[in-house]
Tab-separated table of C-alpha atoms in Angstrom:
chain	number	residue	atom	x	y	z
K	1	MET	CA	96.158	132.140	119.816
K	2	LYS	CA	99.788	130.767	120.589
K	3	LEU	CA	102.711	130.904	117.495
K	4	LYS	CA	103.032	127.380	117.892
K	5	THR	CA	98.790	126.890	117.582
K	6	ARG	CA	98.894	128.951	114.536
K	7	LEU	CA	101.954	126.856	112.754
K	8	ALA	CA	100.007	123.799	113.535
K	9	LEU	CA	96.562	125.294	111.790
K	10	ALA	CA	99.270	126.320	108.751
K	11	PHE	CA	100.344	122.901	108.282
K	12	LEU	CA	96.888	121.806	108.126
K	13	THR	CA	96.121	124.443	105.873
K	14	ILE	CA	98.592	123.323	103.616
K	15	THR	CA	98.276	119.762	103.978
K	16	VAL	CA	94.730	118.568	104.807
K	17	VAL	CA	92.532	121.224	103.375
K	18	PRO	CA	93.700	121.344	99.819
K	19	ILE	CA	93.554	117.756	100.089
K	20	ALA	CA	90.085	117.730	101.214
K	21	LEU	CA	88.892	120.571	98.977
K	22	ILE	CA	90.328	118.700	95.814
K	23	TYR	CA	89.291	115.492	96.795
K	24	LEU	CA	85.379	117.243	97.291
K	25	SER	CA	86.185	118.833	93.526
K	26	VAL	CA	87.092	115.522	92.264
K	27	LEU	CA	83.891	113.993	93.437
K	28	GLY	CA	81.847	116.600	92.266
K	29	LEU	CA	83.121	117.148	89.125
K	30	SER	CA	83.389	113.286	88.481
K	31	ASN	CA	79.334	112.979	89.290
K	32	TYR	CA	78.592	115.811	87.174
K	33	GLN	CA	80.517	114.281	84.072
K	34	MET	CA	79.376	110.687	84.452
K	35	LYS	CA	75.964	112.072	84.539
K	36	SER	CA	76.717	114.134	81.400
K	37	PHE	CA	78.249	111.193	79.954
K	38	ARG	CA	75.432	108.939	80.394
K	39	LYS	CA	72.930	111.798	79.082
K	40	ALA	CA	74.828	111.992	75.950
K	41	TYR	CA	75.567	108.793	75.231
K	42	GLY	CA	71.864	107.749	76.285
K	43	LEU	CA	73.738	105.262	79.005
K	44	ASN	CA	71.456	103.406	81.684
K	45	GLU	CA	74.464	101.345	83.506
K	46	GLN	CA	76.457	103.428	86.182
K	47	ILE	CA	80.103	104.583	84.603
K	48	ASP	CA	83.127	105.239	86.537
K	49	LEU	CA	85.319	107.513	84.346
K	50	LEU	CA	88.076	107.463	86.840
K	51	SER	CA	88.541	104.144	87.602
K	52	GLY	CA	91.195	103.514	85.048
K	53	ASN	CA	89.161	100.574	82.953
K	54	SER	CA	88.327	101.896	79.666
K	55	MET	CA	87.305	98.888	78.310
K	56	GLN	CA	84.136	99.212	80.437
K	57	ILE	CA	83.756	102.359	78.865
K	58	PHE	CA	84.333	101.501	75.694
K	59	ASN	CA	82.204	98.285	75.952
K	60	ARG	CA	79.001	100.107	76.955
K	61	LEU	CA	79.750	103.191	74.473
K	62	THR	CA	79.624	100.515	71.936
K	63	GLN	CA	76.428	98.320	73.291
K	64	LYS	CA	73.619	99.833	71.666
K	65	PRO	CA	74.957	100.204	68.224
K	66	GLN	CA	76.199	96.338	68.571
K	67	GLU	CA	72.623	95.907	69.117
K	68	GLU	CA	71.385	97.805	66.318
K	69	ILE	CA	73.920	96.055	64.245
K	70	LYS	CA	72.741	92.474	65.178
K	71	GLU	CA	69.236	93.208	64.605
K	72	ARG	CA	69.849	94.242	60.993
K	73	LEU	CA	71.915	91.157	60.686
K	74	GLU	CA	69.355	89.180	61.175
K	75	THR	CA	66.868	91.034	58.746
K	76	HIS	CA	68.990	92.749	56.123
K	77	PRO	CA	72.270	90.979	55.918
K	78	GLU	CA	72.200	92.059	52.401
K	79	GLU	CA	72.913	95.829	53.593
K	80	PHE	CA	76.293	94.660	54.598
K	81	GLU	CA	77.519	94.630	51.156
K	82	ASP	CA	76.460	97.987	50.255
K	83	ALA	CA	79.451	100.593	50.986
K	84	GLU	CA	76.901	103.669	51.750
K	85	ASN	CA	75.202	101.691	54.211
K	86	LEU	CA	78.383	100.498	55.628
K	87	LYS	CA	80.008	103.863	55.752
K	88	ARG	CA	76.281	105.048	57.736
K	89	MET	CA	76.957	102.713	60.404
K	90	ASN	CA	80.452	103.176	60.602
K	91	ASP	CA	79.910	107.381	61.319
K	92	ILE	CA	77.934	106.043	64.196
K	93	LEU	CA	80.168	104.098	65.830
K	94	LEU	CA	83.036	106.931	65.113
K	95	SER	CA	80.687	109.295	67.262
K	96	LYS	CA	81.411	106.414	70.006
K	97	TYR	CA	85.088	106.487	69.713
K	98	ALA	CA	85.104	103.103	67.507
K	99	TYR	CA	84.784	101.808	63.925
K	100	MET	CA	83.470	98.589	61.836
K	101	ILE	CA	85.246	96.250	59.689
K	102	VAL	CA	83.213	93.790	57.698
K	103	ARG	CA	84.646	90.673	56.242
K	104	LYS	CA	83.376	87.688	54.228
K	105	GLY	CA	84.648	84.447	53.912
K	106	ASP	CA	88.473	85.547	54.231
K	107	GLN	CA	88.232	88.980	52.395
K	108	PHE	CA	87.821	92.070	54.568
K	109	ILE	CA	85.142	94.282	52.151
K	110	TYR	CA	85.065	97.118	54.643
K	111	VAL	CA	87.666	98.956	57.004
K	112	GLY	CA	86.272	101.940	58.699
K	113	THR	CA	89.610	103.330	59.532
K	114	ASN	CA	91.695	105.783	57.425
K	115	ASN	CA	94.624	104.722	59.574
K	116	LEU	CA	95.040	101.412	57.779
K	117	GLY	CA	98.954	101.404	58.448
K	118	GLU	CA	97.954	101.149	62.289
K	119	ASP	CA	95.125	98.220	61.434
K	120	ASP	CA	97.285	96.084	58.884
K	121	SER	CA	98.903	94.409	62.128
K	122	LEU	CA	95.433	94.016	63.781
K	123	LEU	CA	93.394	92.445	60.535
K	124	THR	CA	95.514	89.225	61.154
K	125	GLN	CA	94.935	89.533	64.722
K	126	LEU	CA	90.986	89.269	64.097
K	127	PRO	CA	89.258	86.156	65.372
K	128	GLN	CA	88.080	83.347	62.892
K	129	PHE	CA	84.443	83.099	62.198
K	130	GLY	CA	82.607	81.136	64.941
K	131	GLU	CA	85.563	81.955	67.357
K	132	MET	CA	83.547	84.433	69.128
K	133	ASP	CA	79.798	84.040	70.666
K	134	GLY	CA	78.706	87.771	69.663
K	135	THR	CA	76.728	88.491	73.118
K	136	LEU	CA	76.627	91.849	74.086
K	137	GLU	CA	78.457	91.816	77.368
K	138	GLY	CA	81.982	91.767	75.947
K	139	GLY	CA	84.329	91.537	72.998
K	140	ILE	CA	88.100	90.302	73.110
K	141	TYR	CA	91.181	92.273	73.911
K	142	VAL	CA	93.950	92.443	71.711
K	143	ASP	CA	97.287	93.968	72.535
K	144	GLY	CA	100.009	94.731	70.385
K	145	ASP	CA	101.810	98.478	69.178
K	146	THR	CA	98.225	99.844	70.393
K	147	GLN	CA	95.199	98.126	72.721
K	148	HIS	CA	91.959	97.288	70.683
K	149	LEU	CA	88.608	96.337	72.682
K	150	ILE	CA	86.858	94.105	69.357
K	151	LYS	CA	83.375	92.809	69.652
K	152	GLN	CA	83.117	89.825	66.517
K	153	ILE	CA	78.919	89.383	65.054
K	154	ASP	CA	79.432	86.449	62.891
K	155	PHE	CA	76.378	86.019	60.302
K	156	THR	CA	75.779	84.755	56.887
K	157	PHE	CA	75.482	86.429	53.707
K	158	PRO	CA	72.725	85.997	51.333
K	159	ASP	CA	74.727	83.937	49.374
K	160	HIS	CA	75.592	82.029	52.088
K	161	MET	CA	79.111	83.237	52.558
K	162	PRO	CA	80.230	83.308	56.291
K	163	GLY	CA	80.697	86.416	57.389
K	164	SER	CA	81.736	88.783	60.451
K	165	VAL	CA	81.155	92.438	61.355
K	166	PHE	CA	83.899	93.489	63.658
K	167	ILE	CA	83.510	96.714	65.916
K	168	ILE	CA	86.942	98.228	66.889
K	169	SER	CA	87.291	100.293	69.819
K	170	LYS	CA	90.704	101.316	70.533
K	171	VAL	CA	91.175	101.781	74.374
K	172	ASP	CA	95.189	102.753	74.875
K	173	GLU	CA	93.697	106.664	75.345
K	174	PHE	CA	91.088	108.214	77.215
K	175	ILE	CA	88.324	109.475	75.504
K	176	PRO	CA	88.053	113.246	75.296
K	177	GLU	CA	85.571	113.747	77.603
K	178	VAL	CA	87.872	111.866	80.520
K	179	LYS	CA	90.619	113.797	79.245
K	180	SER	CA	88.654	117.437	79.448
K	181	MET	CA	87.303	116.027	82.894
K	182	ILE	CA	91.043	115.527	83.966
K	183	ALA	CA	92.265	118.642	82.772
K	184	GLU	CA	89.474	120.755	84.818
K	185	MET	CA	90.220	119.012	87.825
K	186	LEU	CA	93.635	119.788	87.609
K	187	MET	CA	92.564	123.346	86.673
K	188	VAL	CA	90.564	122.985	89.983
K	189	GLY	CA	93.480	121.711	91.915
K	190	ILE	CA	95.568	124.599	91.075
K	191	CYS	CA	93.191	127.086	91.785
K	192	ILE	CA	92.319	125.403	95.308
K	193	LEU	CA	96.252	125.513	95.771
K	194	ILE	CA	96.434	129.146	94.756
K	195	PHE	CA	93.522	130.072	96.832
K	196	THR	CA	94.551	128.035	100.161
K	197	GLY	CA	98.211	129.722	99.368
K	198	ALA	CA	96.936	132.832	99.247
K	199	ALA	CA	94.692	132.416	102.184
K	200	LEU	CA	97.212	131.233	104.223
K	201	THR	CA	99.446	134.204	103.507
K	202	VAL	CA	97.030	136.997	104.182
K	203	TRP	CA	96.540	135.277	107.485
K	204	VAL	CA	100.692	134.946	108.191
K	205	TYR	CA	100.636	138.410	107.055
K	206	ARG	CA	97.650	139.528	109.291
K	207	SER	CA	98.743	137.611	112.071
K	208	ILE	CA	102.542	137.411	112.270
K	209	LEU	CA	104.105	139.672	109.367
K	210	ARG	CA	102.008	142.917	110.557
K	211	PRO	CA	102.102	142.877	114.095
K	212	LEU	CA	106.131	142.174	113.480
K	213	SER	CA	106.051	145.177	111.052
K	214	LYS	CA	104.563	147.182	113.449
K	215	LEU	CA	107.253	146.409	116.123
K	216	GLN	CA	109.790	147.354	113.714
K	217	GLU	CA	108.228	150.399	112.595
K	218	ALA	CA	107.959	151.579	116.673
K	219	THR	CA	111.819	150.316	116.773
K	220	MET	CA	112.570	152.838	114.504
K	221	LYS	CA	110.802	155.531	116.187
K	222	ILE	CA	112.264	154.756	119.562
K	223	ARG	CA	115.943	155.256	117.392
K	224	ASP	CA	115.045	158.474	116.422
K	225	GLY	CA	114.181	159.425	119.830
K	226	ASN	CA	110.036	159.664	119.104
K	227	LEU	CA	108.675	158.338	122.213
K	228	ASP	CA	105.280	160.002	121.706
K	229	PHE	CA	103.248	156.794	119.828
K	230	THR	CA	101.167	154.269	121.026
K	231	LEU	CA	101.560	150.490	119.749
K	232	GLU	CA	98.424	148.955	119.429
K	233	VAL	CA	98.338	145.320	120.412
K	234	GLU	CA	95.322	143.292	119.090
K	235	ASP	CA	96.451	139.667	119.642
K	236	GLU	CA	97.573	137.556	122.913
K	237	ASP	CA	99.925	135.300	121.270
K	238	GLU	CA	103.621	135.017	121.619
K	239	ILE	CA	104.108	138.142	119.399
K	240	GLY	CA	100.885	139.907	120.714
K	241	ARG	CA	102.999	139.388	124.205
K	242	LEU	CA	106.026	140.889	122.899
K	243	CYS	CA	104.213	143.711	121.589
K	244	GLN	CA	102.804	144.371	125.112
K	245	ASP	CA	105.909	144.133	126.600
K	246	PHE	CA	107.550	146.499	123.966
K	247	GLU	CA	104.720	149.032	124.712
K	248	GLU	CA	105.501	148.794	128.405
K	249	MET	CA	109.162	149.388	127.902
K	250	ARG	CA	108.324	152.529	125.461
K	251	ILE	CA	105.930	153.827	128.357
K	252	ARG	CA	108.765	153.472	130.844
K	253	LEU	CA	111.428	154.874	128.769
K	254	LYS	CA	109.061	157.885	128.245
K	255	GLU	CA	108.430	158.266	131.626
K	256	SER	CA	112.377	158.104	132.731
K	257	ALA	CA	112.766	160.553	129.697
K	258	GLU	CA	110.175	163.014	131.338
K	259	GLU	CA	111.788	161.779	134.353
K	260	LYS	CA	114.987	163.198	133.147
K	261	ILE	CA	113.488	166.388	131.808
K	262	GLN	CA	111.945	167.058	135.471
K	263	TYR	CA	114.932	166.364	136.943
K	264	ASP	CA	117.299	168.283	135.252
K	265	LYS	CA	114.275	171.269	135.593
K	266	GLU	CA	114.475	170.910	139.372
K	267	ASN	CA	118.586	170.771	139.817
K	268	LYS	CA	118.330	173.848	137.417
K	269	GLU	CA	116.120	175.171	139.931
K	270	LEU	CA	117.701	174.024	142.608
K	271	ILE	CA	121.043	175.986	141.540
K	272	SER	CA	119.014	179.036	141.043
K	273	ASN	CA	117.563	178.838	144.382
K	274	ILE	CA	120.522	177.946	146.069
K	275	SER	CA	122.725	180.669	144.560
K	276	HIS	CA	119.883	183.184	145.543
K	277	ASP	CA	119.693	181.759	149.257
K	278	LEU	CA	123.227	181.910	149.827
K	279	LYS	CA	124.148	185.430	148.348
K	280	THR	CA	121.081	186.565	150.435
K	281	PRO	CA	122.758	186.194	154.058
K	282	ILE	CA	126.350	186.699	152.552
K	283	THR	CA	125.433	190.314	151.301
K	284	ALA	CA	123.954	190.706	154.749
K	285	ILE	CA	127.114	189.270	156.372
K	286	LYS	CA	129.283	191.648	154.235
K	287	GLY	CA	127.548	194.244	154.848
K	288	TYR	CA	127.320	193.825	158.862
K	289	VAL	CA	131.279	193.344	158.517
K	290	GLU	CA	131.796	196.079	156.643
K	291	GLY	CA	129.519	198.114	159.113
K	292	ILE	CA	132.100	197.009	161.944
K	293	MET	CA	135.060	197.523	160.324
K	294	ASP	CA	134.041	200.952	159.081
K	295	GLY	CA	133.131	201.771	162.821
K	296	VAL	CA	129.420	202.080	162.359
K	297	ALA	CA	128.684	200.001	165.015
K	298	ALA	CA	130.365	201.942	167.770
K	299	SER	CA	128.218	201.008	170.704
K	300	PRO	CA	128.613	197.913	172.846
K	301	GLN	CA	124.562	197.314	172.247
K	302	LYS	CA	125.007	197.721	168.138
K	303	LEU	CA	128.076	195.681	167.945
K	304	ASP	CA	126.790	192.681	169.655
K	305	LYS	CA	123.454	193.334	167.188
K	306	TYR	CA	125.589	193.437	164.535
K	307	ILE	CA	127.482	190.342	165.501
K	308	ARG	CA	124.246	188.231	166.668
K	309	THR	CA	122.720	189.240	163.213
K	310	ILE	CA	125.814	187.697	161.360
K	311	TYR	CA	125.631	184.303	163.717
K	312	ASN	CA	122.110	183.674	162.703
K	313	LYS	CA	122.860	184.340	158.708
K	314	ALA	CA	125.603	181.869	159.211
K	315	ASN	CA	123.451	179.487	160.690
K	316	ASP	CA	120.856	179.805	157.903
K	317	MET	CA	123.726	179.132	155.544
K	318	ASP	CA	124.923	176.048	157.213
K	319	ARG	CA	120.738	174.984	157.672
K	320	LEU	CA	120.578	175.401	153.935
K	321	ILE	CA	123.850	173.242	153.406
K	322	ASP	CA	122.683	171.047	155.884
K	323	GLU	CA	119.386	170.680	153.553
K	324	LEU	CA	121.472	170.058	150.656
K	325	THR	CA	123.425	167.537	151.590
K	326	PHE	CA	120.509	165.618	152.966
K	327	TYR	CA	118.668	166.136	149.876
K	328	SER	CA	121.566	164.490	148.157
K	329	LYS	CA	120.968	161.184	150.174
K	330	ILE	CA	117.316	161.310	149.459
K	331	ASP	CA	118.023	161.361	145.819
K	332	THR	CA	120.183	158.449	146.254
K	333	ASN	CA	117.803	156.442	148.697
K	334	LYS	CA	121.117	156.258	151.187
K	335	ILE	CA	119.296	158.144	154.049
K	336	PRO	CA	121.267	156.995	157.322
K	337	TYR	CA	118.491	155.929	159.649
K	338	THR	CA	118.851	154.263	163.468
K	339	PHE	CA	115.490	152.822	164.618
K	340	SER	CA	114.903	152.919	168.360
K	341	LYS	CA	112.371	152.753	170.804
K	342	ILE	CA	111.589	156.133	172.025
K	343	ASN	CA	109.142	157.772	174.570
K	344	VAL	CA	106.555	159.938	173.028
K	345	ALA	CA	106.283	162.362	175.889
K	346	GLY	CA	109.816	162.718	177.214
K	347	TYR	CA	110.816	163.145	173.226
K	348	PHE	CA	108.435	165.619	171.977
K	349	ARG	CA	109.137	167.508	175.748
K	350	ASP	CA	112.868	168.037	175.263
K	351	CYS	CA	112.398	168.997	171.479
K	352	VAL	CA	110.140	171.648	172.353
K	353	GLU	CA	112.257	172.794	175.102
K	354	GLU	CA	115.178	173.131	172.329
K	355	VAL	CA	113.210	174.573	169.504
K	356	GLY	CA	111.896	177.300	172.484
K	357	LEU	CA	114.997	178.917	173.242
K	358	ASP	CA	115.061	180.010	169.134
K	359	MET	CA	111.293	181.144	169.170
K	360	GLU	CA	111.888	183.469	172.222
K	361	SER	CA	115.018	184.766	170.398
K	362	ARG	CA	112.540	185.793	167.940
K	363	SER	CA	109.485	186.636	170.006
K	364	ILE	CA	107.501	183.894	168.691
K	365	GLU	CA	105.061	182.410	171.000
K	366	LEU	CA	105.447	178.727	171.453
K	367	GLY	CA	102.589	176.482	173.053
K	368	TYR	CA	102.712	172.595	173.485
K	369	PHE	CA	100.156	170.067	174.391
K	370	ASN	CA	100.679	166.356	175.023
K	371	TYR	CA	97.426	164.262	175.302
K	372	VAL	CA	99.476	160.904	175.043
K	373	ASP	CA	100.339	158.612	177.963
K	374	GLU	CA	103.754	158.986	179.667
K	375	ASP	CA	104.231	155.164	178.256
K	376	VAL	CA	103.615	155.429	174.745
K	377	MET	CA	106.544	154.234	172.634
K	378	ILE	CA	107.336	154.817	169.190
K	379	ILE	CA	110.087	152.987	166.919
K	380	ALA	CA	111.896	156.157	165.278
K	381	ASP	CA	115.250	157.640	164.407
K	382	ALA	CA	115.526	160.665	167.077
K	383	GLU	CA	117.811	162.316	165.107
K	384	GLN	CA	115.530	162.249	161.448
K	385	LEU	CA	112.398	162.874	163.332
K	386	LYS	CA	113.775	165.956	164.803
K	387	ARG	CA	114.449	167.040	161.484
K	388	VAL	CA	111.048	166.746	160.484
K	389	ILE	CA	109.781	169.181	163.529
K	390	ASN	CA	112.796	171.388	162.613
K	391	ASN	CA	112.139	171.650	159.036
K	392	ILE	CA	108.452	171.978	159.732
K	393	ILE	CA	108.562	174.899	162.212
K	394	SER	CA	111.309	176.463	160.209
K	395	ASN	CA	108.683	176.740	157.227
K	396	SER	CA	106.009	178.287	159.598
K	397	VAL	CA	108.723	180.783	161.087
K	398	LYS	CA	109.284	181.742	157.472
K	399	TYR	CA	105.350	182.718	156.556
K	400	LEU	CA	104.437	184.098	159.874
K	401	ASP	CA	103.122	187.751	158.887
K	402	LYS	CA	101.231	188.025	162.560
K	403	LYS	CA	102.756	191.188	164.839
K	404	LYS	CA	102.681	188.550	167.455
K	405	GLY	CA	103.750	184.941	166.468
K	406	ILE	CA	102.190	181.892	167.899
K	407	ILE	CA	103.082	178.437	166.773
K	408	ASN	CA	101.499	175.372	169.169
K	409	ILE	CA	102.906	171.641	169.159
K	410	ARG	CA	99.825	169.121	169.827
K	411	ILE	CA	100.720	165.534	170.493
K	412	LYS	CA	97.613	162.833	170.226
K	413	ASP	CA	96.313	159.568	170.838
K	414	VAL	CA	94.411	158.139	168.051
K	415	GLY	CA	94.243	154.482	168.469
K	416	ASP	CA	97.161	152.671	167.272
K	417	PHE	CA	98.813	155.889	166.359
K	418	ILE	CA	99.847	159.149	167.438
K	419	GLN	CA	99.355	162.463	165.506
K	420	VAL	CA	101.321	165.419	165.957
K	421	GLU	CA	99.793	168.517	165.122
K	422	ILE	CA	102.170	171.829	164.345
K	423	GLU	CA	99.994	175.027	164.045
K	424	ASP	CA	100.919	178.496	163.060
K	425	ASN	CA	99.047	181.586	162.797
K	426	GLY	CA	100.875	182.848	159.495
K	427	LYS	CA	99.691	183.803	156.387
K	428	GLY	CA	98.459	180.645	155.253
K	429	ILE	CA	98.329	178.566	151.900
K	430	ALA	CA	96.043	178.809	149.169
K	431	ALA	CA	93.821	175.664	148.542
K	432	LYS	CA	95.603	175.569	144.983
K	433	ASP	CA	98.710	175.125	146.296
K	434	LEU	CA	97.884	172.903	149.280
K	435	ALA	CA	98.495	169.659	147.679
K	436	ASN	CA	101.705	170.823	146.422
K	437	ILE	CA	103.548	171.957	149.584
K	438	PHE	CA	105.561	168.565	149.888
K	439	GLU	CA	106.779	168.133	145.910
K	440	ARG	CA	110.548	169.059	145.752
K	441	PHE	CA	111.023	172.548	144.930
K	442	TYR	CA	107.187	173.719	145.165
K	443	ARG	CA	107.501	177.335	146.428
K	444	THR	CA	104.296	179.074	146.904
K	445	ASP	CA	106.498	182.564	147.226
K	446	SER	CA	107.169	183.021	143.808
K	447	SER	CA	108.589	186.746	144.088
K	448	ARG	CA	111.419	184.704	146.546
K	449	ASN	CA	111.759	188.111	148.336
K	450	SER	CA	114.747	187.553	150.934
K	451	SER	CA	112.692	187.535	153.927
K	452	GLN	CA	111.277	184.275	152.883
K	453	GLY	CA	113.996	182.440	151.032
K	454	GLY	CA	114.458	178.854	151.028
K	455	SER	CA	115.762	176.089	148.846
K	456	GLY	CA	111.920	174.533	148.330
K	457	ILE	CA	113.180	170.861	149.574
K	458	GLY	CA	112.567	171.361	153.524
K	459	LEU	CA	108.794	169.979	153.320
K	460	SER	CA	109.773	167.606	150.607
K	461	ILE	CA	112.761	166.071	153.293
K	462	VAL	CA	110.069	166.005	155.786
K	463	ARG	CA	107.045	163.738	153.751
K	464	LYS	CA	110.005	161.408	153.128
K	465	ILE	CA	111.290	160.699	156.659
K	466	ILE	CA	107.685	160.273	157.695
K	467	GLU	CA	107.050	157.619	154.872
K	468	ASP	CA	110.079	155.569	155.719
K	469	HIS	CA	108.720	155.798	159.252
K	470	GLY	CA	105.783	154.231	157.436
K	471	GLY	CA	103.316	157.076	159.081
K	472	ARG	CA	101.752	159.553	156.715
K	473	ILE	CA	101.692	163.608	156.455
K	474	TRP	CA	99.431	166.161	155.698
K	475	ALA	CA	98.187	170.013	155.665
K	476	THR	CA	95.328	172.147	156.175
K	477	SER	CA	95.222	175.959	155.981
K	478	LYS	CA	93.215	178.780	155.794
K	479	GLU	CA	94.283	182.063	153.830
K	480	GLY	CA	94.884	184.702	156.919
K	481	ILE	CA	94.563	182.300	159.760
K	482	GLY	CA	97.218	180.089	159.760
K	483	THR	CA	98.262	176.611	158.607
K	484	GLU	CA	98.640	173.268	160.134
K	485	ILE	CA	100.595	170.378	159.634
K	486	HIS	CA	99.648	167.133	160.671
K	487	PHE	CA	101.726	163.593	160.727
K	488	VAL	CA	101.046	160.326	162.025
K	489	LEU	CA	103.469	157.397	163.176
K	490	ARG	CA	102.517	153.744	164.491
K	491	LYS	CA	102.631	153.171	168.337
K	492	TYR	CA	105.361	150.283	169.226
K	493	GLN	CA	103.313	147.778	170.990
K	494	GLU	CA	105.145	144.972	172.969
K	495	VAL	CA	103.962	141.301	172.472
K	496	ILE	CA	103.642	139.895	175.503
K	497	GLN	CA	103.532	135.939	175.300
K	498	ASP	CA	102.243	133.624	177.686
K	499	GLU	CA	104.867	131.363	179.675
């Protein structure tokens, strides 16, 4: 869920939900209180306790006592001169939040309230005999310091004096039941606001604050150099996507740190390898030079052998330095390629002739087999492709362990590609090492004896060049029998357009 949607829902939760819940609560409480009120006071009519029309409520509350008083007046008017009887009737009215006043002639013979200070002014406002019809439908409203609903029932005393019974209801305040209901509604409203606020807080915390807290914790871990953790992402909103991006950043930082560690390790290994591989020919050169200086190479044949050995060792050092130079270009992706169309048959024939002289001097039999038509072309860098051939053959020569070394080069046509196979009869490569021989600094000869030295980057350079040509390289080998290096390059196909 998007953050924009969450904010909209939060707004609805803060506003609409509490209003709806409060409305439903008020409706339910008012219905419940109305039913309880009608049952408690024996009312049959519908009453709206929250209508604000308190006169309606007080009018209906006193209707039944008014009816009973009217009946008693018609049958026993003398009772309304009896103080005990009047007090009993007044007590009934008090339970209806009203009281009774009885007037005989111009004298008030009973005032059923103790608050005389309030009612002194009211007594002067009471209507005269015969001014009201005494129906049960209502009364008159008297306004002053306080508001009253007055019902008047006129009658005649047994001594023929005119009399009036007044039922007085003070209507400027809510009755206790209404006050209690308002208090309950207020409490319910507060509870609803607290509940919705708490629910919204929990929701915001779970959906926004908790992911941010996790993100902050992850940031602190990265600050402290700890990358070995996982930032779990649960949502797909903006914050969730931010956490996903942060997790991807952590993974890349970790990979970068691991690559740096591996790079430093490889560099240290490279320095160690180079130091060893340079020391070996230098030691040999020094030894042969000392032999010449000390006169050990007395005969021309022995002198020639010493000089040739020195020359070969110098060539090995030169080749090693060349590999290191090229390796630095690989590491910075700055290999200088010059691509051009190359005739496969002619190019590899020249390569074999050039390599053949060195193989002949080493007493290694070199075989060349071309199964590609003379007109087949490829797009390649001639110099870098020659480096590939030389590195593979050089690597094969290092591991030749037979009395008669053999290296065969085969060029095959495989559809849209040409496939080059360079086979030797060396000691072979173990199956566990075969998949790793094209990795940088990988060496199968962990002992690093002087006859099988090398920087460990020759085949990694080969793979890089072949892949930059859009080709693929792999190896097959059997221990004790020999190794084959295979690589393929795409043919050049000229597009002929119809005129």
